[in-house]
């Protein structure tokens, strides 16, 4: 197949895979660039650390090297420990450092961007979803502070809140009226069981 430019040839090759179109490729490119920007900021030492990050770092160190398994943030029972577990994984890979700790946060940011793209494209259009990704990827200094600090909940809230809206929207938009009564009750029981978990 003859193409006018190598770029069109690459898009044509990648678009042959199911579910991958030009909007998804642009979304992936924006997410990769946003992640690279966050890695560069973290590698340059911005933002400076604080005591909350120190606590997450201590938790990650205890998980990685002492075999501990905390469920909640130390001395704050309302915050989770997911960031500490991700930090522990990166501590084991790259050694304990602030950069390693923040790599887990950057991973959560990337997942947040992907889920936000999916949510916006489900509810609106793929073009608007790309625009939202650009806004989130470039962001402001206040956004970068919230997205790069390992504080035990900010990035998790963004990710899991978006995933909850995505799931609720998908369920509402894919609702089928033609289900039988027993099938509806079975589905309702499954949703209730999942909600209790």
PDB file of C-alpha atoms in Angstrom:
ATOM      1  CA  UNK A   1       0.000   0.000   0.000  1.00  0.00           C
ATOM      2  CA  UNK A   2       1.437   3.363  -1.026  1.00  0.00           C
ATOM      3  CA  UNK A   3       1.173   6.231   1.457  1.00  0.00           C
ATOM      4  CA  UNK A   4       2.037   9.875   1.013  1.00  0.00           C
ATOM      5  CA  UNK A   5       4.063  10.169   4.198  1.00  0.00           C
ATOM      6  CA  UNK A   6       5.693   7.857   6.740  1.00  0.00           C
ATOM      7  CA  UNK A   7       3.392   9.286   9.411  1.00  0.00           C
ATOM      8  CA  UNK A   8       0.297   8.182   7.490  1.00  0.00           C
ATOM      9  CA  UNK A   9       1.883   4.774   6.985  1.00  0.00           C
ATOM     10  CA  UNK A  10       2.487   4.389  10.718  1.00  0.00           C
ATOM     11  CA  UNK A  11      -1.066   5.484  11.530  1.00  0.00           C
ATOM     12  CA  UNK A  12      -2.409   3.049   8.949  1.00  0.00           C
ATOM     13  CA  UNK A  13      -0.355   0.180  10.381  1.00  0.00           C
ATOM     14  CA  UNK A  14      -1.334   0.896  13.983  1.00  0.00           C
ATOM     15  CA  UNK A  15      -4.976   1.478  13.056  1.00  0.00           C
ATOM     16  CA  UNK A  16      -5.237  -2.085  11.745  1.00  0.00           C
ATOM     17  CA  UNK A  17      -5.294  -3.354  15.325  1.00  0.00           C
ATOM     18  CA  UNK A  18      -8.827  -3.687  16.687  1.00  0.00           C
ATOM     19  CA  UNK A  19      -9.934  -0.780  18.833  1.00  0.00           C
ATOM     20  CA  UNK A  20      -7.001   1.455  17.921  1.00  0.00           C
ATOM     21  CA  UNK A  21      -7.890   4.463  15.824  1.00  0.00           C
ATOM     22  CA  UNK A  22      -6.285   7.824  15.319  1.00  0.00           C
ATOM     23  CA  UNK A  23      -7.957   9.319  18.408  1.00  0.00           C
ATOM     24  CA  UNK A  24      -6.665   6.522  20.620  1.00  0.00           C
ATOM     25  CA  UNK A  25      -3.166   6.960  19.178  1.00  0.00           C
ATOM     26  CA  UNK A  26      -3.244  10.696  19.849  1.00  0.00           C
ATOM     27  CA  UNK A  27      -4.547  10.017  23.360  1.00  0.00           C
ATOM     28  CA  UNK A  28      -1.694   7.589  23.963  1.00  0.00           C
ATOM     29  CA  UNK A  29       0.799  10.153  22.674  1.00  0.00           C
ATOM     30  CA  UNK A  30      -0.604  12.871  24.960  1.00  0.00           C
ATOM     31  CA  UNK A  31      -0.514  10.523  27.962  1.00  0.00           C
ATOM     32  CA  UNK A  32       3.089   9.513  27.218  1.00  0.00           C
ATOM     33  CA  UNK A  33       4.117  13.170  26.896  1.00  0.00           C
ATOM     34  CA  UNK A  34       2.317  14.068  30.144  1.00  0.00           C
ATOM     35  CA  UNK A  35       4.056  11.196  31.943  1.00  0.00           C
ATOM     36  CA  UNK A  36       7.446  12.250  30.525  1.00  0.00           C
ATOM     37  CA  UNK A  37       6.832  15.815  31.724  1.00  0.00           C
ATOM     38  CA  UNK A  38       6.062  14.555  35.228  1.00  0.00           C
ATOM     39  CA  UNK A  39       9.132  12.325  35.228  1.00  0.00           C
ATOM     40  CA  UNK A  40      11.303  15.288  34.182  1.00  0.00           C
ATOM     41  CA  UNK A  41       9.836  17.491  36.913  1.00  0.00           C
ATOM     42  CA  UNK A  42      10.378  14.782  39.514  1.00  0.00           C
ATOM     43  CA  UNK A  43      13.923  14.085  38.325  1.00  0.00           C
ATOM     44  CA  UNK A  44      14.733  17.789  38.637  1.00  0.00           C
ATOM     45  CA  UNK A  45      13.603  17.775  42.275  1.00  0.00           C
ATOM     46  CA  UNK A  46      10.323  19.628  41.863  1.00  0.00           C
ATOM     47  CA  UNK A  47       8.242  19.870  43.969  1.00  0.00           C
ATOM     48  CA  UNK A  48      10.206  19.728  47.185  1.00  0.00           C
ATOM     49  CA  UNK A  49       9.128  17.024  49.578  1.00  0.00           C
ATOM     50  CA  UNK A  50       7.057  17.389  52.738  1.00  0.00           C
ATOM     51  CA  UNK A  51       6.301  15.358  55.864  1.00  0.00           C
ATOM     52  CA  UNK A  52       3.362  13.493  54.295  1.00  0.00           C
ATOM     53  CA  UNK A  53       5.677  12.204  51.578  1.00  0.00           C
ATOM     54  CA  UNK A  54       8.140  11.240  54.277  1.00  0.00           C
ATOM     55  CA  UNK A  55       5.450   9.122  55.917  1.00  0.00           C
ATOM     56  CA  UNK A  56       4.557   7.441  52.609  1.00  0.00           C
ATOM     57  CA  UNK A  57       8.267   6.855  51.981  1.00  0.00           C
ATOM     58  CA  UNK A  58       8.638   5.294  55.420  1.00  0.00           C
ATOM     59  CA  UNK A  59       5.642   3.055  54.769  1.00  0.00           C
ATOM     60  CA  UNK A  60       7.065   2.050  51.371  1.00  0.00           C
ATOM     61  CA  UNK A  61      10.406   1.239  52.971  1.00  0.00           C
ATOM     62  CA  UNK A  62       8.722  -0.895  55.648  1.00  0.00           C
ATOM     63  CA  UNK A  63       6.728  -2.732  52.974  1.00  0.00           C
ATOM     64  CA  UNK A  64       9.697  -3.277  50.672  1.00  0.00           C
ATOM     65  CA  UNK A  65      12.334  -4.262  53.204  1.00  0.00           C
ATOM     66  CA  UNK A  66      10.576  -5.313  56.440  1.00  0.00           C
ATOM     67  CA  UNK A  67       7.672  -7.274  54.960  1.00  0.00           C
ATOM     68  CA  UNK A  68       5.010  -5.129  56.629  1.00  0.00           C
ATOM     69  CA  UNK A  69       1.524  -4.827  55.111  1.00  0.00           C
ATOM     70  CA  UNK A  70      -0.220  -1.652  56.331  1.00  0.00           C
ATOM     71  CA  UNK A  71      -3.798  -1.142  55.256  1.00  0.00           C
ATOM     72  CA  UNK A  72      -4.054   2.570  56.032  1.00  0.00           C
ATOM     73  CA  UNK A  73      -1.759   5.587  56.156  1.00  0.00           C
ATOM     74  CA  UNK A  74       0.244   5.709  59.401  1.00  0.00           C
ATOM     75  CA  UNK A  75      -1.719   7.654  62.067  1.00  0.00           C
ATOM     76  CA  UNK A  76      -4.447   8.603  59.581  1.00  0.00           C
ATOM     77  CA  UNK A  77      -7.020   5.865  59.345  1.00  0.00           C
ATOM     78  CA  UNK A  78      -9.001   7.637  56.621  1.00  0.00           C
ATOM     79  CA  UNK A  79      -6.260   7.416  53.957  1.00  0.00           C
ATOM     80  CA  UNK A  80      -5.218   4.304  52.053  1.00  0.00           C
ATOM     81  CA  UNK A  81      -1.780   2.782  51.543  1.00  0.00           C
ATOM     82  CA  UNK A  82      -1.846   2.144  47.780  1.00  0.00           C
ATOM     83  CA  UNK A  83       0.785   4.815  47.087  1.00  0.00           C
ATOM     84  CA  UNK A  84       3.084   3.198  49.659  1.00  0.00           C
ATOM     85  CA  UNK A  85       2.713  -0.220  48.015  1.00  0.00           C
ATOM     86  CA  UNK A  86       3.513   1.261  44.605  1.00  0.00           C
ATOM     87  CA  UNK A  87       6.450   3.109  46.132  1.00  0.00           C
ATOM     88  CA  UNK A  88       7.672  -0.153  47.665  1.00  0.00           C
ATOM     89  CA  UNK A  89       7.592  -1.845  44.265  1.00  0.00           C
ATOM     90  CA  UNK A  90       9.670   0.958  42.756  1.00  0.00           C
ATOM     91  CA  UNK A  91      11.993   0.928  45.788  1.00  0.00           C
ATOM     92  CA  UNK A  92      12.711  -2.719  45.041  1.00  0.00           C
ATOM     93  CA  UNK A  93      13.348  -1.924  41.370  1.00  0.00           C
ATOM     94  CA  UNK A  94      15.356   1.301  41.616  1.00  0.00           C
ATOM     95  CA  UNK A  95      16.330   1.662  45.267  1.00  0.00           C
ATOM     96  CA  UNK A  96      14.777   3.933  47.894  1.00  0.00           C
ATOM     97  CA  UNK A  97      14.577   7.546  46.743  1.00  0.00           C
ATOM     98  CA  UNK A  98      12.049  10.316  46.341  1.00  0.00           C
ATOM     99  CA  UNK A  99      12.137   9.727  42.591  1.00  0.00           C
ATOM    100  CA  UNK A 100      11.267   6.032  43.049  1.00  0.00           C
ATOM    101  CA  UNK A 101       8.462   6.936  45.441  1.00  0.00           C
ATOM    102  CA  UNK A 102       6.947   9.378  42.967  1.00  0.00           C
ATOM    103  CA  UNK A 103       7.085   6.914  40.067  1.00  0.00           C
ATOM    104  CA  UNK A 104       4.107   5.135  41.627  1.00  0.00           C
ATOM    105  CA  UNK A 105       2.211   8.426  41.717  1.00  0.00           C
ATOM    106  CA  UNK A 106       3.074   9.061  38.076  1.00  0.00           C
ATOM    107  CA  UNK A 107       1.717   5.596  37.219  1.00  0.00           C
ATOM    108  CA  UNK A 108      -1.552   6.493  38.958  1.00  0.00           C
ATOM    109  CA  UNK A 109      -1.585   9.775  37.012  1.00  0.00           C
ATOM    110  CA  UNK A 110      -1.239   7.890  33.721  1.00  0.00           C
ATOM    111  CA  UNK A 111      -4.130   5.600  34.657  1.00  0.00           C
ATOM    112  CA  UNK A 112      -6.192   8.657  35.644  1.00  0.00           C
ATOM    113  CA  UNK A 113      -5.520  10.266  32.260  1.00  0.00           C
ATOM    114  CA  UNK A 114      -6.542   7.080  30.432  1.00  0.00           C
ATOM    115  CA  UNK A 115      -9.749   6.706  32.450  1.00  0.00           C
ATOM    116  CA  UNK A 116     -10.585  10.394  31.963  1.00  0.00           C
ATOM    117  CA  UNK A 117     -10.136   9.987  28.206  1.00  0.00           C
ATOM    118  CA  UNK A 118     -12.469   6.971  28.236  1.00  0.00           C
ATOM    119  CA  UNK A 119     -15.067   8.760  30.363  1.00  0.00           C
ATOM    120  CA  UNK A 120     -15.067  11.924  28.253  1.00  0.00           C
ATOM    121  CA  UNK A 121     -15.202  10.000  24.980  1.00  0.00           C
ATOM    122  CA  UNK A 122     -18.065   7.869  26.322  1.00  0.00           C
ATOM    123  CA  UNK A 123     -20.139  10.848  27.446  1.00  0.00           C
ATOM    124  CA  UNK A 124     -19.152  13.416  24.815  1.00  0.00           C
ATOM    125  CA  UNK A 125     -16.800  13.113  21.834  1.00  0.00           C
ATOM    126  CA  UNK A 126     -13.314  11.824  21.214  1.00  0.00           C
ATOM    127  CA  UNK A 127     -12.175  15.305  20.145  1.00  0.00           C
ATOM    128  CA  UNK A 128     -13.296  16.768  23.459  1.00  0.00           C
ATOM    129  CA  UNK A 129     -11.609  13.869  25.246  1.00  0.00           C
ATOM    130  CA  UNK A 130      -8.321  14.752  23.531  1.00  0.00           C
ATOM    131  CA  UNK A 131      -8.756  18.399  24.532  1.00  0.00           C
ATOM    132  CA  UNK A 132      -9.379  17.372  28.147  1.00  0.00           C
ATOM    133  CA  UNK A 133      -6.232  15.224  28.041  1.00  0.00           C
ATOM    134  CA  UNK A 134      -4.179  18.168  26.806  1.00  0.00           C
ATOM    135  CA  UNK A 135      -5.535  20.353  29.619  1.00  0.00           C
ATOM    136  CA  UNK A 136      -4.840  17.701  32.240  1.00  0.00           C
ATOM    137  CA  UNK A 137      -1.456  16.812  30.781  1.00  0.00           C
ATOM    138  CA  UNK A 138      -0.152  20.368  30.699  1.00  0.00           C
ATOM    139  CA  UNK A 139      -2.039  21.578  33.730  1.00  0.00           C
ATOM    140  CA  UNK A 140      -1.078  24.307  36.157  1.00  0.00           C
ATOM    141  CA  UNK A 141       1.514  24.297  38.912  1.00  0.00           C
ATOM    142  CA  UNK A 142      -1.242  23.625  41.470  1.00  0.00           C
ATOM    143  CA  UNK A 143      -2.331  20.556  39.491  1.00  0.00           C
ATOM    144  CA  UNK A 144       1.241  19.328  39.228  1.00  0.00           C
ATOM    145  CA  UNK A 145       1.689  19.719  42.989  1.00  0.00           C
ATOM    146  CA  UNK A 146      -1.391  17.591  43.670  1.00  0.00           C
ATOM    147  CA  UNK A 147      -0.442  15.021  41.042  1.00  0.00           C
ATOM    148  CA  UNK A 148       3.191  14.608  42.107  1.00  0.00           C
ATOM    149  CA  UNK A 149       3.048  14.623  45.905  1.00  0.00           C
ATOM    150  CA  UNK A 150       2.744  11.204  47.511  1.00  0.00           C
ATOM    151  CA  UNK A 151       0.304  12.311  50.189  1.00  0.00           C
ATOM    152  CA  UNK A 152      -1.787   9.197  50.591  1.00  0.00           C
ATOM    153  CA  UNK A 153      -4.928   9.908  48.648  1.00  0.00           C
ATOM    154  CA  UNK A 154      -5.065  12.765  46.152  1.00  0.00           C
ATOM    155  CA  UNK A 155      -4.074  10.819  43.058  1.00  0.00           C
ATOM    156  CA  UNK A 156      -5.990   7.741  44.167  1.00  0.00           C
ATOM    157  CA  UNK A 157      -9.131   9.842  44.565  1.00  0.00           C
ATOM    158  CA  UNK A 158      -8.749  11.244  41.055  1.00  0.00           C
ATOM    159  CA  UNK A 159      -8.250   7.784  39.557  1.00  0.00           C
ATOM    160  CA  UNK A 160     -10.890   5.830  41.442  1.00  0.00           C
ATOM    161  CA  UNK A 161     -13.444   8.660  41.277  1.00  0.00           C
ATOM    162  CA  UNK A 162     -13.055   8.764  37.503  1.00  0.00           C
ATOM    163  CA  UNK A 163     -13.273   4.973  37.283  1.00  0.00           C
ATOM    164  CA  UNK A 164     -16.475   5.021  39.374  1.00  0.00           C
ATOM    165  CA  UNK A 165     -18.049   7.614  37.060  1.00  0.00           C
ATOM    166  CA  UNK A 166     -16.869   5.651  34.026  1.00  0.00           C
ATOM    167  CA  UNK A 167     -18.428   2.436  35.322  1.00  0.00           C
ATOM    168  CA  UNK A 168     -21.687   4.165  36.301  1.00  0.00           C
ATOM    169  CA  UNK A 169     -21.921   5.921  32.935  1.00  0.00           C
ATOM    170  CA  UNK A 170     -21.178   2.761  31.018  1.00  0.00           C
ATOM    171  CA  UNK A 171     -23.798   0.825  32.991  1.00  0.00           C
ATOM    172  CA  UNK A 172     -26.396   3.554  32.459  1.00  0.00           C
ATOM    173  CA  UNK A 173     -25.712   3.841  28.738  1.00  0.00           C
ATOM    174  CA  UNK A 174     -25.578   0.085  28.130  1.00  0.00           C
ATOM    175  CA  UNK A 175     -28.783  -0.705  30.048  1.00  0.00           C
ATOM    176  CA  UNK A 176     -31.023  -3.120  28.179  1.00  0.00           C
ATOM    177  CA  UNK A 177     -34.787  -3.002  28.580  1.00  0.00           C
ATOM    178  CA  UNK A 178     -35.278  -6.492  27.152  1.00  0.00           C
ATOM    179  CA  UNK A 179     -33.792  -8.387  30.116  1.00  0.00           C
ATOM    180  CA  UNK A 180     -36.046 -10.860  31.908  1.00  0.00           C
ATOM    181  CA  UNK A 181     -37.093 -10.248  35.504  1.00  0.00           C
ATOM    182  CA  UNK A 182     -34.898 -13.021  36.919  1.00  0.00           C
ATOM    183  CA  UNK A 183     -31.903 -11.767  34.940  1.00  0.00           C
ATOM    184  CA  UNK A 184     -32.441  -8.248  36.326  1.00  0.00           C
ATOM    185  CA  UNK A 185     -32.576  -9.571  39.906  1.00  0.00           C
ATOM    186  CA  UNK A 186     -29.432 -11.609  39.326  1.00  0.00           C
ATOM    187  CA  UNK A 187     -27.654  -8.548  37.959  1.00  0.00           C
ATOM    188  CA  UNK A 188     -28.888  -6.425  40.884  1.00  0.00           C
ATOM    189  CA  UNK A 189     -27.608  -9.038  43.362  1.00  0.00           C
ATOM    190  CA  UNK A 190     -24.230  -9.079  41.622  1.00  0.00           C
ATOM    191  CA  UNK A 191     -23.999  -5.272  41.801  1.00  0.00           C
ATOM    192  CA  UNK A 192     -25.000  -5.277  45.473  1.00  0.00           C
ATOM    193  CA  UNK A 193     -22.432  -7.977  46.225  1.00  0.00           C
ATOM    194  CA  UNK A 194     -19.745  -6.012  44.422  1.00  0.00           C
ATOM    195  CA  UNK A 195     -20.763  -2.909  46.384  1.00  0.00           C
ATOM    196  CA  UNK A 196     -20.327  -4.744  49.669  1.00  0.00           C
ATOM    197  CA  UNK A 197     -16.850  -5.879  48.684  1.00  0.00           C
TER     198      UNK A 197
END
